[in-house]
PDB file of C-alpha atoms and ligand atoms in Angstrom:
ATOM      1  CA  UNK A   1      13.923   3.415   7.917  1.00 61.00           C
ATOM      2  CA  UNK A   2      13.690   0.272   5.059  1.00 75.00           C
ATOM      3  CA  UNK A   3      16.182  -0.537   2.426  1.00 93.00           C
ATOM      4  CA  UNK A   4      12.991  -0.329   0.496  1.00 97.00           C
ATOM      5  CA  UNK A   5      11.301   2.316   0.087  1.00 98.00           C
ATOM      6  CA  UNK A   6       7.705   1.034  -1.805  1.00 98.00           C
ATOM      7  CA  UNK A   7       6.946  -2.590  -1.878  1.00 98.00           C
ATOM      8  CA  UNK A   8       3.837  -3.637  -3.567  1.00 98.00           C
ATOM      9  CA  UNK A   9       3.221  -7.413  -2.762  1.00 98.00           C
ATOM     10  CA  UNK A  10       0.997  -9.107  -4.820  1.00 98.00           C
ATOM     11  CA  UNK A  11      -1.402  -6.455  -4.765  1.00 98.00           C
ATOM     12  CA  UNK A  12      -5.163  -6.974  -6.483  1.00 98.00           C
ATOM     13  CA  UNK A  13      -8.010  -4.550  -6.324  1.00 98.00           C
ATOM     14  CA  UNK A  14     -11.478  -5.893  -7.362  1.00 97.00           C
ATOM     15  CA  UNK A  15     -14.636  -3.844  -7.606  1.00 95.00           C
ATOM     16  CA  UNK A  16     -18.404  -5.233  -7.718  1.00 89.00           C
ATOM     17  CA  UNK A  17     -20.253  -3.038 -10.221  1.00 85.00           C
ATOM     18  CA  UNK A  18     -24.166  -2.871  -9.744  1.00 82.00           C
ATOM     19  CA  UNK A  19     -25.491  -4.533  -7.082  1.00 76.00           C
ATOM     20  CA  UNK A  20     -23.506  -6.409  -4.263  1.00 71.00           C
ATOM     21  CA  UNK A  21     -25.761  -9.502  -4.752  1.00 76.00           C
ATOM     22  CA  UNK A  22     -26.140  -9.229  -8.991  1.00 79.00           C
ATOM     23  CA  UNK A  23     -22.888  -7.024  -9.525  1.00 80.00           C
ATOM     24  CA  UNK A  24     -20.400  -8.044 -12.314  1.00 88.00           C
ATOM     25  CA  UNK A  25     -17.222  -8.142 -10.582  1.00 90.00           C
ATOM     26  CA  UNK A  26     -14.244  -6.004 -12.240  1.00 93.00           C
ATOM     27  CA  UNK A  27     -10.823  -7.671 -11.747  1.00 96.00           C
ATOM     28  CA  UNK A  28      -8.972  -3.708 -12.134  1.00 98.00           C
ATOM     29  CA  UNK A  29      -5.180  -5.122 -10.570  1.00 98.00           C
ATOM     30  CA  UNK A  30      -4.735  -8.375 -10.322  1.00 98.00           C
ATOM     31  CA  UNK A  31      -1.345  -9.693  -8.414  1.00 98.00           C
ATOM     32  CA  UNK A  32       1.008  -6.527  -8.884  1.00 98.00           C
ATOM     33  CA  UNK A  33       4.037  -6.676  -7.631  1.00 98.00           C
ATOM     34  CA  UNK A  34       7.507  -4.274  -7.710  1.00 98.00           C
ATOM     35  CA  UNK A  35       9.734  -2.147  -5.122  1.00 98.00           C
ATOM     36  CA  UNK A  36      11.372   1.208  -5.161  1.00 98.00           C
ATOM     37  CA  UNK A  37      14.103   0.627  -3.470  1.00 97.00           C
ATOM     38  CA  UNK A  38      15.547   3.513  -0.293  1.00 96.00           C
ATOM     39  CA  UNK A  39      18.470   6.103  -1.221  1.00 91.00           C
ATOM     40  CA  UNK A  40      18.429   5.593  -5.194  1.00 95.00           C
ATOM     41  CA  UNK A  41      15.724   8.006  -6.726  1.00 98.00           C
ATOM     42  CA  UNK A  42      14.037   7.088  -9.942  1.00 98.00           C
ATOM     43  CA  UNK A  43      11.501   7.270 -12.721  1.00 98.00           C
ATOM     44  CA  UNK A  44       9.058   3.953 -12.578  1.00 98.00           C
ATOM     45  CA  UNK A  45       6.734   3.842 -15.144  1.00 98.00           C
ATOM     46  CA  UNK A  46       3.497   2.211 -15.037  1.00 98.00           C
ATOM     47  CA  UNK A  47       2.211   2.058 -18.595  1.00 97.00           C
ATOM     48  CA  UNK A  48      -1.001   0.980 -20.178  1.00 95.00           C
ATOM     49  CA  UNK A  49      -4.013   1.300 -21.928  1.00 93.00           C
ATOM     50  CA  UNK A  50      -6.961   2.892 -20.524  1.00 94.00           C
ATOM     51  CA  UNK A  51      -8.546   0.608 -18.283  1.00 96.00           C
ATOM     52  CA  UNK A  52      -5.576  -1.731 -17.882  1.00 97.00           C
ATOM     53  CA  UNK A  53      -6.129  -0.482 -14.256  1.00 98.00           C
ATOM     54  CA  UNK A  54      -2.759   2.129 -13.662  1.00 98.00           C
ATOM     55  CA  UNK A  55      -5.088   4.404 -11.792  1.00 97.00           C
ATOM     56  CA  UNK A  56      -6.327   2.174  -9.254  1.00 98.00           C
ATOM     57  CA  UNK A  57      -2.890   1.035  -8.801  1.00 98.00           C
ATOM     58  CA  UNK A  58      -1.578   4.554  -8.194  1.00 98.00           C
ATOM     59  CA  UNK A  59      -4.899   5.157  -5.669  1.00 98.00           C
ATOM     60  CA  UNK A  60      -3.542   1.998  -3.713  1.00 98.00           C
ATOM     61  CA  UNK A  61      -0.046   3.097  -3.223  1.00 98.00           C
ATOM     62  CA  UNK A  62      -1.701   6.567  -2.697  1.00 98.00           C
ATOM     63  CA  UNK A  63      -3.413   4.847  -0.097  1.00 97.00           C
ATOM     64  CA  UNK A  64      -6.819   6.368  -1.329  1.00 96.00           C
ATOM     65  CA  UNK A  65      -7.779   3.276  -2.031  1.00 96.00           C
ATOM     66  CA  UNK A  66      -7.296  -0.121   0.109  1.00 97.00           C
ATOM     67  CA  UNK A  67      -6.088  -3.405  -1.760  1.00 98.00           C
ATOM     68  CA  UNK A  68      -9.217  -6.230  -1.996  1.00 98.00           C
ATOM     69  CA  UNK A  69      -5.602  -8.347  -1.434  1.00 98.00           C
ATOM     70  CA  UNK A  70      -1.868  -8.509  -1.049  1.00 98.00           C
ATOM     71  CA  UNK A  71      -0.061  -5.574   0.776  1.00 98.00           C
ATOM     72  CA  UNK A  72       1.744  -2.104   0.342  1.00 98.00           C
ATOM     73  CA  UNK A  73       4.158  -1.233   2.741  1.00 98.00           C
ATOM     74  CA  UNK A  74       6.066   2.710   2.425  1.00 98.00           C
ATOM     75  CA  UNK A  75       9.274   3.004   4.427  1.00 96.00           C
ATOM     76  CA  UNK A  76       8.677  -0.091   5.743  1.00 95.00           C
ATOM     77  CA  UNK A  77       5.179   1.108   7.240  1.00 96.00           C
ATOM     78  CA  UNK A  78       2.243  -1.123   6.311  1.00 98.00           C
ATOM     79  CA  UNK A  79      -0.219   1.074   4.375  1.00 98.00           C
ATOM     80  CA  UNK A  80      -3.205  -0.731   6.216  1.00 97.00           C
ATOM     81  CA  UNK A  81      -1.901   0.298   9.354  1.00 97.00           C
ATOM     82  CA  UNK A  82      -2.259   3.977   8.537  1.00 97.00           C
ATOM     83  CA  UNK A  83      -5.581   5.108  10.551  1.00 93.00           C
ATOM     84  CA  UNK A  84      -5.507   8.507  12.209  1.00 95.00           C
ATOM     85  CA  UNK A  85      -4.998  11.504  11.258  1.00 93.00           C
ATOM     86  CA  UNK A  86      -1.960  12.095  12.051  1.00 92.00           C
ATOM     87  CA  UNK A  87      -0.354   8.767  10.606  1.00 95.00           C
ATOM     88  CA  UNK A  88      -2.122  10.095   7.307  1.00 94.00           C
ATOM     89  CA  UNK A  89      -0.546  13.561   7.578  1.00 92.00           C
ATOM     90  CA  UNK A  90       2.863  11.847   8.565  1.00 93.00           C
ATOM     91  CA  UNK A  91       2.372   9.711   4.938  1.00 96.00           C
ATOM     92  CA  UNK A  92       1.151  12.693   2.967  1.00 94.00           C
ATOM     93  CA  UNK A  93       4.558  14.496   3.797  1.00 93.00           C
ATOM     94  CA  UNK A  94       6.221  11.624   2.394  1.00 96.00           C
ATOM     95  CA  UNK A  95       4.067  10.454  -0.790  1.00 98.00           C
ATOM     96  CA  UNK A  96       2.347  13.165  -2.948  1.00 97.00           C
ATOM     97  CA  UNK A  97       0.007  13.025  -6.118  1.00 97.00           C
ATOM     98  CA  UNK A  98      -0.162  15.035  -9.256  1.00 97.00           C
ATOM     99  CA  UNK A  99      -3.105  13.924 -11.456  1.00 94.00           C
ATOM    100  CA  UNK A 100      -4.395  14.499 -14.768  1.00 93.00           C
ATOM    101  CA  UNK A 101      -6.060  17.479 -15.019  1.00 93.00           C
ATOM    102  CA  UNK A 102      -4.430  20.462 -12.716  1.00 92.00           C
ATOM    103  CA  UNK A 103      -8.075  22.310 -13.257  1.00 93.00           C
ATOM    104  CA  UNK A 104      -9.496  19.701 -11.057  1.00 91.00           C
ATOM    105  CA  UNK A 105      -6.726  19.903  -8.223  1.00 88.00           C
ATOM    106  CA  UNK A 106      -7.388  23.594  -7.678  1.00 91.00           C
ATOM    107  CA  UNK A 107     -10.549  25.533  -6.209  1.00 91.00           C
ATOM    108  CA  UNK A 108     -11.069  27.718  -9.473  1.00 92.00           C
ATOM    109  CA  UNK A 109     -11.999  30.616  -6.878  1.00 93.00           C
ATOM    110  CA  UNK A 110      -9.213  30.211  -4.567  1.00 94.00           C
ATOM    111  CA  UNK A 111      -6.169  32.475  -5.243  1.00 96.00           C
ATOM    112  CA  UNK A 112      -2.829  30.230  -6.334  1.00 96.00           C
ATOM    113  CA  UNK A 113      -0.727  31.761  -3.847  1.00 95.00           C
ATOM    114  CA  UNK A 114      -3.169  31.101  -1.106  1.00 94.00           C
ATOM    115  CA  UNK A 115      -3.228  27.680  -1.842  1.00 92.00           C
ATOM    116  CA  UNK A 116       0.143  27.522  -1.642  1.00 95.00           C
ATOM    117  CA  UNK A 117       0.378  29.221   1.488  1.00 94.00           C
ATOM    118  CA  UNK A 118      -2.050  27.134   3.016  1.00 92.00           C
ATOM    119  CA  UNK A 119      -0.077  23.864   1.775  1.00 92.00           C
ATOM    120  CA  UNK A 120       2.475  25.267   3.761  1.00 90.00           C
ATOM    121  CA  UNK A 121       1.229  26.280   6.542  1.00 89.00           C
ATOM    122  CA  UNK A 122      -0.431  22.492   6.721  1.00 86.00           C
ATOM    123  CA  UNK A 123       3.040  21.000   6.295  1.00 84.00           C
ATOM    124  CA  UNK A 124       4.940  23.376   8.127  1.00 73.00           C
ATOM    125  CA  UNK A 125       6.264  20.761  10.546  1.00 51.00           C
ATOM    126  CA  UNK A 126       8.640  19.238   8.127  1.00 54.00           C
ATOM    127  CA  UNK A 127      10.572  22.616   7.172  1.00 57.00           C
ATOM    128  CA  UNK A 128      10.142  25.399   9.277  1.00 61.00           C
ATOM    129  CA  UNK A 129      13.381  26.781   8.808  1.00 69.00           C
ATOM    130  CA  UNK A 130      12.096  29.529   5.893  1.00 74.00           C
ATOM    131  CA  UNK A 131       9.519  31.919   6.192  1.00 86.00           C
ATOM    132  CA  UNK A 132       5.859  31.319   3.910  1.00 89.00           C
ATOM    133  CA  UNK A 133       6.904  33.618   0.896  1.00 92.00           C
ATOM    134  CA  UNK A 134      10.538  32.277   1.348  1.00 92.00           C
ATOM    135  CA  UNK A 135       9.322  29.056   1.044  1.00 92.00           C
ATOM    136  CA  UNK A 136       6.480  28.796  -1.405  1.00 95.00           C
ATOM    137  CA  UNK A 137       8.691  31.049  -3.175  1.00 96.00           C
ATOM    138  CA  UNK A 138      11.511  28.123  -3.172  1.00 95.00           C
ATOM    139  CA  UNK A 139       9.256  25.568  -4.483  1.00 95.00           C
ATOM    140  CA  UNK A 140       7.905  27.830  -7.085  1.00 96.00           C
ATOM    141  CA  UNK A 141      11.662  28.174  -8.460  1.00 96.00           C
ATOM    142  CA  UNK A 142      12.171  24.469  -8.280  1.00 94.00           C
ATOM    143  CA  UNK A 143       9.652  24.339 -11.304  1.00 95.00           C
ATOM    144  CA  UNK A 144      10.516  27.535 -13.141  1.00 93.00           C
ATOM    145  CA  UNK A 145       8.019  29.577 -12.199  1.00 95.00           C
ATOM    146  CA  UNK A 146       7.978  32.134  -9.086  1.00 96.00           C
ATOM    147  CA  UNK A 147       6.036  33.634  -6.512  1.00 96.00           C
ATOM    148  CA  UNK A 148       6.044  37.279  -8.092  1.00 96.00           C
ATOM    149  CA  UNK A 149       4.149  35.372 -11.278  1.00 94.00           C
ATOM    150  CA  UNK A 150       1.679  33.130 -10.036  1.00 95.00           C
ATOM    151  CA  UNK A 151       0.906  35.716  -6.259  1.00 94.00           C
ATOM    152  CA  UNK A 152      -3.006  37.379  -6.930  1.00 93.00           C
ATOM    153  CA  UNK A 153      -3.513  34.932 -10.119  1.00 96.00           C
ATOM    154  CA  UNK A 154      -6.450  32.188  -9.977  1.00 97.00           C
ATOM    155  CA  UNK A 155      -6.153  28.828 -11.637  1.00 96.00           C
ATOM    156  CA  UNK A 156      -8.134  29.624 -15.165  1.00 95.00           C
ATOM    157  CA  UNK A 157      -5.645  32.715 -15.387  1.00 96.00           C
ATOM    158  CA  UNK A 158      -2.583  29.795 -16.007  1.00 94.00           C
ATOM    159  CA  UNK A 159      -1.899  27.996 -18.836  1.00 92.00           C
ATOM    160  CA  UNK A 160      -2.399  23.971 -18.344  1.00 91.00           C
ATOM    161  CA  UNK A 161       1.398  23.163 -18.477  1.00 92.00           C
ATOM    162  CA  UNK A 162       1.653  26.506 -15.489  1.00 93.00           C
ATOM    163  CA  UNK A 163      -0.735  25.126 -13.438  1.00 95.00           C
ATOM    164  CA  UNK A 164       0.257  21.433 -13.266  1.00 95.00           C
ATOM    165  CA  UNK A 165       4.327  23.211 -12.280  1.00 95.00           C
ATOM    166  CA  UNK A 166       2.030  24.801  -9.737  1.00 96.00           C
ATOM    167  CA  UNK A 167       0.682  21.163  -8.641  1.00 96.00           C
ATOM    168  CA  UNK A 168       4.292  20.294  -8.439  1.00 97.00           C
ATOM    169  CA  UNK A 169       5.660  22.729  -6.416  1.00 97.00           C
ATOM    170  CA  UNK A 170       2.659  22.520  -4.024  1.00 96.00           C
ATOM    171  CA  UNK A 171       3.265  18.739  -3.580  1.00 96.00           C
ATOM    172  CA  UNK A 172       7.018  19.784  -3.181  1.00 96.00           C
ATOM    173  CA  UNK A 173       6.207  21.609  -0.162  1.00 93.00           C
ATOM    174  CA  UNK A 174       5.587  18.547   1.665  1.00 93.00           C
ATOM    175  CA  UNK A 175       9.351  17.774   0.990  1.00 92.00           C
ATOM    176  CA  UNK A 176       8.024  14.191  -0.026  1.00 96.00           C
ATOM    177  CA  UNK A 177      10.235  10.837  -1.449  1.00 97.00           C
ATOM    178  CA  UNK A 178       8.016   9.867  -4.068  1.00 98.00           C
ATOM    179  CA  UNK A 179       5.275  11.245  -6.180  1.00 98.00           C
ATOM    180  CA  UNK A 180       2.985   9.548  -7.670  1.00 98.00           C
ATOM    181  CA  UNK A 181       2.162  11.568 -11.178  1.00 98.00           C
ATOM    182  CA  UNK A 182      -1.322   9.719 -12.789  1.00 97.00           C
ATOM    183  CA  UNK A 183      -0.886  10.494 -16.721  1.00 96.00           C
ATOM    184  CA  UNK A 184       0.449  14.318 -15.656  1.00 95.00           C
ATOM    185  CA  UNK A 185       1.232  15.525 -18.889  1.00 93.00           C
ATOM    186  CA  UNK A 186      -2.023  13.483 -20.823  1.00 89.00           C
ATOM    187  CA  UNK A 187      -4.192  17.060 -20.498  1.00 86.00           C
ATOM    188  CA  UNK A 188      -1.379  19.340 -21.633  1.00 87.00           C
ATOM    189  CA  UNK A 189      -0.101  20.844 -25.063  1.00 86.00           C
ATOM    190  CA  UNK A 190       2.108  18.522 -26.799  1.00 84.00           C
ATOM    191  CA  UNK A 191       4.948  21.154 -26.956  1.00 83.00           C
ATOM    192  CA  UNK A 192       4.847  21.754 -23.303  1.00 84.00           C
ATOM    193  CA  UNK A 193       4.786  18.039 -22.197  1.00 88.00           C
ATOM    194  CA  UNK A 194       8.950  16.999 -22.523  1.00 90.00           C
ATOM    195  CA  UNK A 195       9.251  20.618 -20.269  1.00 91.00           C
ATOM    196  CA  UNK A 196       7.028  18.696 -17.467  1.00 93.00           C
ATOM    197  CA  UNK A 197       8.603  15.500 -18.195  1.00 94.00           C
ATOM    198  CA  UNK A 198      12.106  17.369 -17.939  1.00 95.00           C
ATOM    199  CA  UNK A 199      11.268  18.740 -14.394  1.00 95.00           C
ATOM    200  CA  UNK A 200      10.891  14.872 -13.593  1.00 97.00           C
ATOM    201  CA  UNK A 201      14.312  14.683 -14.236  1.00 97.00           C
ATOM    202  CA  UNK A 202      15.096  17.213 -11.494  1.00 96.00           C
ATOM    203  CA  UNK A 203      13.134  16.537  -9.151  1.00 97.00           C
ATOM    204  CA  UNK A 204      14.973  12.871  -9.166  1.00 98.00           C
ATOM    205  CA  UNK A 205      18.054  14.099  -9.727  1.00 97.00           C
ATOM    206  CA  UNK A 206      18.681  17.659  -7.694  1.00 96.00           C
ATOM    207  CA  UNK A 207      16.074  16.457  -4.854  1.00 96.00           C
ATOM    208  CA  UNK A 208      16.501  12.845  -5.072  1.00 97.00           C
ATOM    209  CA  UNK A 209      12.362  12.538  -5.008  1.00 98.00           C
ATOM    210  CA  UNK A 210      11.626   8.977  -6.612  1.00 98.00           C
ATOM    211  CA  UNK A 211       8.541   9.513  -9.147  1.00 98.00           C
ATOM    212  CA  UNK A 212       5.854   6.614 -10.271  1.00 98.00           C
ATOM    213  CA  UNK A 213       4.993   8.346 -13.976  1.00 98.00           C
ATOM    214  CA  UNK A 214       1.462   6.950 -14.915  1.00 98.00           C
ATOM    215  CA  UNK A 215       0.945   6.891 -18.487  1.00 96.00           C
ATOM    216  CA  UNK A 216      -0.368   5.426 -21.545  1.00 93.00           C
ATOM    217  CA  UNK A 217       2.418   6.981 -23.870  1.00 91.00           C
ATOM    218  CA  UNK A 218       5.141   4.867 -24.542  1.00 91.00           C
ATOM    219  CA  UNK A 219       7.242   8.141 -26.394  1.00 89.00           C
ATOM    220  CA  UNK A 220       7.269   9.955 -23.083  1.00 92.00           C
ATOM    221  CA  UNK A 221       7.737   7.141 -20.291  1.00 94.00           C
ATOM    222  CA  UNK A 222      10.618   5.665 -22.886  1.00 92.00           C
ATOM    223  CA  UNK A 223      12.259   9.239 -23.017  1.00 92.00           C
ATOM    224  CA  UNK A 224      12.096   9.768 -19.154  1.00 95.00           C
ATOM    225  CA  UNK A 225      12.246   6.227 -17.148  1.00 97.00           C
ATOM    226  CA  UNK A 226      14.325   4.098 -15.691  1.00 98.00           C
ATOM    227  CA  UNK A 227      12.086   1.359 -14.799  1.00 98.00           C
ATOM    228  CA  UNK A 228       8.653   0.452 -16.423  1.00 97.00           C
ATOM    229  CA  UNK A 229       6.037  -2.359 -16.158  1.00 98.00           C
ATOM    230  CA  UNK A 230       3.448  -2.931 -18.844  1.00 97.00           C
ATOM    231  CA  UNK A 231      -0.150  -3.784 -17.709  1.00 97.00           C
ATOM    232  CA  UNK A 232      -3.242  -5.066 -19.375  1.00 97.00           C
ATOM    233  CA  UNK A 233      -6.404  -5.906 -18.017  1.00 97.00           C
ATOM    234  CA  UNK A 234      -4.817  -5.402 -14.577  1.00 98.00           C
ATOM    235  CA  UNK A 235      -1.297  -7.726 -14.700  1.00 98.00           C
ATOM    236  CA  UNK A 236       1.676  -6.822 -15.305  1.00 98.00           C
ATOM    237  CA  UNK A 237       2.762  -8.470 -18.738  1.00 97.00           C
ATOM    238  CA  UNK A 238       6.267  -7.184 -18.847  1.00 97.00           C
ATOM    239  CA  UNK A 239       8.402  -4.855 -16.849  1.00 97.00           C
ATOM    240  CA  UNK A 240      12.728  -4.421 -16.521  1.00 97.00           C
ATOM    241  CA  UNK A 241      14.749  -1.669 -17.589  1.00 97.00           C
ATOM    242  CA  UNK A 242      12.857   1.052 -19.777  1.00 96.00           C
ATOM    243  CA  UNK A 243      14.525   1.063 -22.583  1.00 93.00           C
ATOM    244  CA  UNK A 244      15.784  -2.492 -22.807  1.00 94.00           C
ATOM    245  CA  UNK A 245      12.026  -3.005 -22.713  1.00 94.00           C
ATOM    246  CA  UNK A 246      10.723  -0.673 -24.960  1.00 92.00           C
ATOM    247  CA  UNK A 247      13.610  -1.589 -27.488  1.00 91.00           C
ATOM    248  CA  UNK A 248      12.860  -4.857 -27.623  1.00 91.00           C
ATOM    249  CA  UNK A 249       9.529  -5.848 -25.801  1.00 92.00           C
ATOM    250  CA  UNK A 250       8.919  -9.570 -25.268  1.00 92.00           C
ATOM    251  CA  UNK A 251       5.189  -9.525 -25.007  1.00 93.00           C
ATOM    252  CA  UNK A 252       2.836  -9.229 -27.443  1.00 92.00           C
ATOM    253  CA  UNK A 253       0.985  -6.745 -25.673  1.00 91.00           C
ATOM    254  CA  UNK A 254       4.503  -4.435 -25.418  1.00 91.00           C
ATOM    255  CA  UNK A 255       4.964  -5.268 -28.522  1.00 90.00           C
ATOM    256  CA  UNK A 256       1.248  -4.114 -30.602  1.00 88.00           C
ATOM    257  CA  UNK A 257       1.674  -0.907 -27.952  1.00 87.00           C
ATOM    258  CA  UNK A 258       5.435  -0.186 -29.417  1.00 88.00           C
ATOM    259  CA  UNK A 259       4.243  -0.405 -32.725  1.00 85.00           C
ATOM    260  CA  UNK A 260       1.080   1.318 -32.011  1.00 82.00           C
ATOM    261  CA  UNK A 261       3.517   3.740 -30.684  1.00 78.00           C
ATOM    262  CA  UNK A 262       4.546   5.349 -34.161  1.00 61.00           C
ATOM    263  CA  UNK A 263       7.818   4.225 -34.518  1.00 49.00           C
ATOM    264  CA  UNK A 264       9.729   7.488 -36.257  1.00 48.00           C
ATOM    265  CA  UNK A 265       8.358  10.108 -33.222  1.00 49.00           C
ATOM    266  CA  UNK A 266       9.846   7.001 -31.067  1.00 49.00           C
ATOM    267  CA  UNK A 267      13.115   6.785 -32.672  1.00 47.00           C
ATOM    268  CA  UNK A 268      13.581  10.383 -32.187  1.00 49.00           C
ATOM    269  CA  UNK A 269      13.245  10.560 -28.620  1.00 47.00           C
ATOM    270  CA  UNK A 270      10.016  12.611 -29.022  1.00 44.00           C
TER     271      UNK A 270
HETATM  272  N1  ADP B   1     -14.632   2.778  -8.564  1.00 88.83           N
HETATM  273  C1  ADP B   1     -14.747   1.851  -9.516  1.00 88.83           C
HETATM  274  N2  ADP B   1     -15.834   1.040  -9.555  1.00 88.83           N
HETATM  275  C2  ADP B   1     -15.951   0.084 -10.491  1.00 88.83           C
HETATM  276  N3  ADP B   1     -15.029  -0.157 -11.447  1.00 88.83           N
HETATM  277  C3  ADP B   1     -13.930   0.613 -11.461  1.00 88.83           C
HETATM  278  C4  ADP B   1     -13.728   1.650 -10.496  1.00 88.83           C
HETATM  279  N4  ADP B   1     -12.533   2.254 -10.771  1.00 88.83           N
HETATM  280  C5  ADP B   1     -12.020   1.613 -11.837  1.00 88.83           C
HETATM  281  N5  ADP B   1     -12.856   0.633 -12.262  1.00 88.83           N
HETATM  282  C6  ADP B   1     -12.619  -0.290 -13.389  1.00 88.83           C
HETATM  283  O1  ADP B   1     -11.339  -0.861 -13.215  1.00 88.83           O
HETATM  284  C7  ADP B   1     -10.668  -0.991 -14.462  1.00 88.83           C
HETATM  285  C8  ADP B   1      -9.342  -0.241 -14.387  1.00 88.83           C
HETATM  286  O2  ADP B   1      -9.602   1.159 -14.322  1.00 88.83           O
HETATM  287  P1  ADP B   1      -8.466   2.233 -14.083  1.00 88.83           P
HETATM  288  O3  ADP B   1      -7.660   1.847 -12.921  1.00 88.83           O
HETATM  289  O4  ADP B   1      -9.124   3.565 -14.041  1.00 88.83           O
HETATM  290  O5  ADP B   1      -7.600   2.090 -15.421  1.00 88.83           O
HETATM  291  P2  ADP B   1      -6.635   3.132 -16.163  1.00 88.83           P
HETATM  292  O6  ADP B   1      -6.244   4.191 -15.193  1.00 88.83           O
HETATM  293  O7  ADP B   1      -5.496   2.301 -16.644  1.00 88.83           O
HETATM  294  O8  ADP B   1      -7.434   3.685 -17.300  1.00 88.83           O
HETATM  295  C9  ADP B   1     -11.620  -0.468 -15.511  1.00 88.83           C
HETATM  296  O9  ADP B   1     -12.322  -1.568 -16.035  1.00 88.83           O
HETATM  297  C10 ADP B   1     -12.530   0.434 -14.724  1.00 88.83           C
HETATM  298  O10 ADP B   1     -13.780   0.544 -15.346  1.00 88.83           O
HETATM  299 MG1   MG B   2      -6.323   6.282 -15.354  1.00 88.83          MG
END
């Protein structure tokens, strides 16, 4: 166990487009750094425009993708180190991903429940105490939806804002201490977003699950974060308390986003 439980050290990812010898090199993160700390759950926002590089960032600390230089470390374990498949499947139980578009994170002719069932069995090891349906049926409740409703359904038979609770409760079933959500709520109706956004809430405060919200929308991360950082081009150009820094951003680049940001939606908290 760490007092900390993500530390991104100076962390910069570059990638050679084209050719390795006549390749234009892409700076995408460039010298990130921030910690989560151990034993106090929150919301940490990582906003930006697209391309400002807030998905290679949240492949890093996914550890999908490796760091060109500086280091991650999760519960004091060195992300580098992680190598076999079992050290993976250790850090998967701890650190789960919900992306953008649920569609893509579900076999369209696999069966919800199934999934789900398989998730389970896979991560079995860290709570056998309740049986499958018990279990998946637990999770389902934790995002307001249950196994009765989703059991025999396939994905394209769920509405967007269903499927990504779905996404949620299957990452829940690794019992994990931080997600990593990559613009989660970007693909789904407007008037089902805040519920999503809400259910962050929860999961920080009734399971004490830290979340990294990726997003480029300042009205949502302002409405659910504690923490932010701002990045363009790949650096982080401002980052403190959410709304101390959304109130009153120092940057110019917080700023032209805040007011970019359409300030009357703002002011009313969505
Ligand atoms: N696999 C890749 N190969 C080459 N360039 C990439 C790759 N992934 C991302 N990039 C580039 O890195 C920059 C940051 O991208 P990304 O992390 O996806 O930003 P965001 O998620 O904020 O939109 C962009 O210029 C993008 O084109
Ligand atoms: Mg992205």
């Amino acid at each position: 166990m760490s007092d900390l439980l993500l530390e991104v050290c100076q962390v910069s990812k570059t990638f050679i487009r084209g050719g390795v010898l006549t390749g234009r090199r892409v700076a995408a993160v460039k010298d990130v750094s921030f910690r989560l700390a151990a034993g106090r759950p929150e919301i940490f926002a990582i906003i930006g425009e697209s391309g400002s590089g807030k998905t290679t960032l949240s492949r890093m600390i996914l550890n999908i993708d490796t760091p060109t230089s500086g280091k991650l470390r999760f519960d004091g374990v060195d992300l580098a180190t992680i190598r076999t498949a079992g050290d993976r499947l250790a850090f998967m139980h701890k650190v789960q991903p919900i992306f953008q578009n649920p569609f893509e994170s579900f076999n369209p002719l696999k069966r919800i429940d199934r999934y789900l069932f398989m998730t389970h069995r896979r991560f079995i090891a860290a709570d056998g105490r309740l049986a499958p349906e018990m279990a998946v049926d637990e999770a389902l409740h934790k995002v307001g939806l249950s196994l009765k409703e989703v059991s025999r359904r396939y994905p394209h038979e769920l509405s967007g804002g269903q499927l990504q609770r779905v996404a949620i409760a299957r990452a829940l079933l690794a019992n994990p201490k931080l997600i990593v959500a990559d613009e989660p709520v970007s693909m789904i109706d407007a008037s089902l977003r805040i519920s999503i956004v809400n259910l962050f809430k929860t999961l920080r405060d009734d399971l004490g699950i830290s979340i990294i919200y990726v997003t480029h929308d300042l009205a949502t991360a302002y409405y659910v974060s504690d923490r932010i950082i701002i990045m363009q081009q790949g650096s982080v150009v401002e980052s403190g308390d959410a709304r101390a820094v959304l109130n009153a951003p120092q940057h110019p680049y917080s700023r032209q986003l805040r007011e970019a940001a359409l300030l009357p939606d703002f002011a009313a908290g969505l």
